[in-house]
Amino acid sequence: MSGRGTALRRTAMFAVLHLVATFAGRLELAGGETLGLVWPAAGVGALWLLVQRHERSRWLDVSAMAMIFIVVNMLTGATLPSAVFFTAVNLAQMLVFLQVLRRVCPDLWASRPWEGFERVRHLWGLLAAAAAGATVGALIVPTVMGTITGQWSAPSAMAWWARNSVNMMAIPALGLCLGRLLDRRARQRASSWRAVREAADQAGGWRNIEFCALLTASGVAYLVTFGIRHDLPLAFLLIAVTVWAAVRFSTAIVALHSLVTGMVAIVFTMYDSGPFAIVDSPAARVLVAQVFVGVIAVVGLALALSRDERERLVSQLAAAERETSRQAWTLSAIVESMGDGLVVIDANGRFVMSNPAARRLLGVDGVTGSVADHRLFHPDGTPIGAERMPYRLALAGQEVRDMDVLVRVPGMAEERMLNVSATRLPVDDGAAVVVFHDVTAERRHRDELTAFAGVVAHDLLNPLTTIDGWMHILAAAVEAEAGDDVPGGVGDSIGRIQRASARMRELIQDLLAHTAARDAPIIPVPVDLGRVVREIAAARGDLPAGPDQAWEPVFHIGDLDTVRADRALVRQLLDNLIGNAVKYTAPGVRPEITVSSAPERPGWIRTEIADRGIGIPPGQHEVIFENFHRAHQDGSYTGSGLGLAICKRIVERHGGSIGVEDNPGGGSRFHFTLPSASATATAAGAGAGAGAAPPADESETP
């Protein structure tokens, strides 16, 4: 309700202002003609409709404006048809003004009633809209009047256009500036007069003195120009006081100054005083006077708005600098307090910055010089080549995550194992940020556990062998003793023990294989995938069919490429994947496996193993590569859940990737990538995983 009440109060206020402005325009005519020297009603009406543009009562405003136009015109001697005609023309030019302003200044149009007029482009938009609206009246009124009287006057049309353009530009601009100031102070529960006085009192006593000096200088200048020596063309000098106001005082003060000085110039001209009164032609007098007022208003407001924009931008820049400084300080504090080392390295291998943790982990007082000053090694002790440095890989566009690097601290017998990640920074000259933390104790503990697990697993095989041997003897003895009369419970118990022993043996062997796949040194050599796959296929064909397999597996082996990798690990990788393809086949279905390969990108070979088996359950295409995860746990398919984890570790140690997807038509399609034997950079990702070793021919030191 308060919003509607505010809109109605504004309607009443503007109705009074528009009534006064219309009377002023009708009572003061230039030379007794229909064309008045001033027509403030156009500017007041444009401001009225502009302020009320978002209100539901805007049609009430238009109706009230039209009624005021008609009544005032008839009270000042116009006939009803003439009053209706001029009312329609004035409303038309105001509506055109609003539509043009809406298009050229959408941000001003979308703002609050008194807000938004804050930029120089808003002033130009206001001027363009006023010119467009006044053009409508200038085309219609002189044409109709010329048709009635038989004389069409181009100067009258120009005078109409200039008069209405200036009024529809200056009065809305001044009204918006003053209204914004008063509205803000009103919302702060201050009086309007106090708001204006505070605007003039921006910088204490000296600013008050300067404001009084401005008023005095303006009064003297206009009095001399229009009242005393009006026979001299001194009007152009009055721009100086407008510039003074615009560069030293607020936009609201400039608006008031332009309004008052413009009214002074118009009043003197109406009473035949001033430099414009000597113009004989009434139309030319209107044109010259209105152009002067428009120039004064445009110059003052353009300078004031430009200054406001500059101050606003400077303020925003200062705030941005403060925020940037605060963020930089926060970031610096975070980097300095990090437990992990952080360095920034440029394309030439020089350290750009470092934090205390980096200096401590690298064993120097300050990280200076270049990476070549620090010897970095693979976990097995072989040097990391210059092109395989983590920052070089990051600058080349590769993602370096969790790379284990051995650092031998200068002057100390201690060796540190660092887990390194590197990322390229988006800078023109190229730089990489490298983050690393000390994992020496963690890796030592892991290696001890691995060694312990390997020893335990190996030692467990001996008693299992003994158990298997004695169970075989026991089964033979029972069968020899009882023959066909072996009790069912005894035979079933012996079978259970033998199957449990077989499962234990398989688990121990998988643990040993997993340990070897993770920690055994890699010796990259050219490996013919076709030859390895055919050997595995032949071995699988020689094996007796399982209880659920009716036929030997069928293999479709394409022309496979040659990769550069560890021969034993590649054979284990392919044997595990092909073995799974054979094992995970529905009962009574003959296994069918297709093996193919092709270059994926320069230096890399992608190998695919597709089957027609039971497939991967939905949602498990990623987790099946985790340790001890079994996708099929219904008991129909045995396994330890380490086979695919071993495959993933082997591929990642060679720098490649592995994945699985559903095979169209049923089954699964496993794929992995390995370095090509023809690539000059061997085992491109050899440093991507812990325990990775460089190729045999890589011996370059940092």
mmCIF file of C-alpha atoms in Angstrom, residues 83 116 165 186 195 373-374 640 671 683 699:
data_model
loop_
_atom_site.group_PDB
_atom_site.id
_atom_site.type_symbol
_atom_site.label_atom_id
_atom_site.label_comp_id
_atom_site.label_asym_id
_atom_site.label_seq_id
_atom_site.Cartn_x
_atom_site.Cartn_y
_atom_site.Cartn_z
ATOM 1 C CA ALA A 83 -6.167 22.240 -27.552
ATOM 2 C CA GLY A 116 20.405 5.173 -12.597
ATOM 3 C CA SER A 165 14.794 19.119 -27.348
ATOM 4 C CA ALA A 186 14.734 11.254 2.491
ATOM 5 C CA ALA A 195 20.274 17.416 1.915
ATOM 6 C CA ASP A 373 71.305 -28.034 -8.609
ATOM 7 C CA HIS A 374 69.217 -30.764 -6.978
ATOM 8 C CA SER A 640 40.657 -63.138 -4.878
ATOM 9 C CA HIS A 671 41.197 -51.448 -23.019
ATOM 10 C CA ALA A 683 57.824 -45.258 -21.227
ATOM 11 C CA SER A 699 70.798 -42.177 -18.143
#
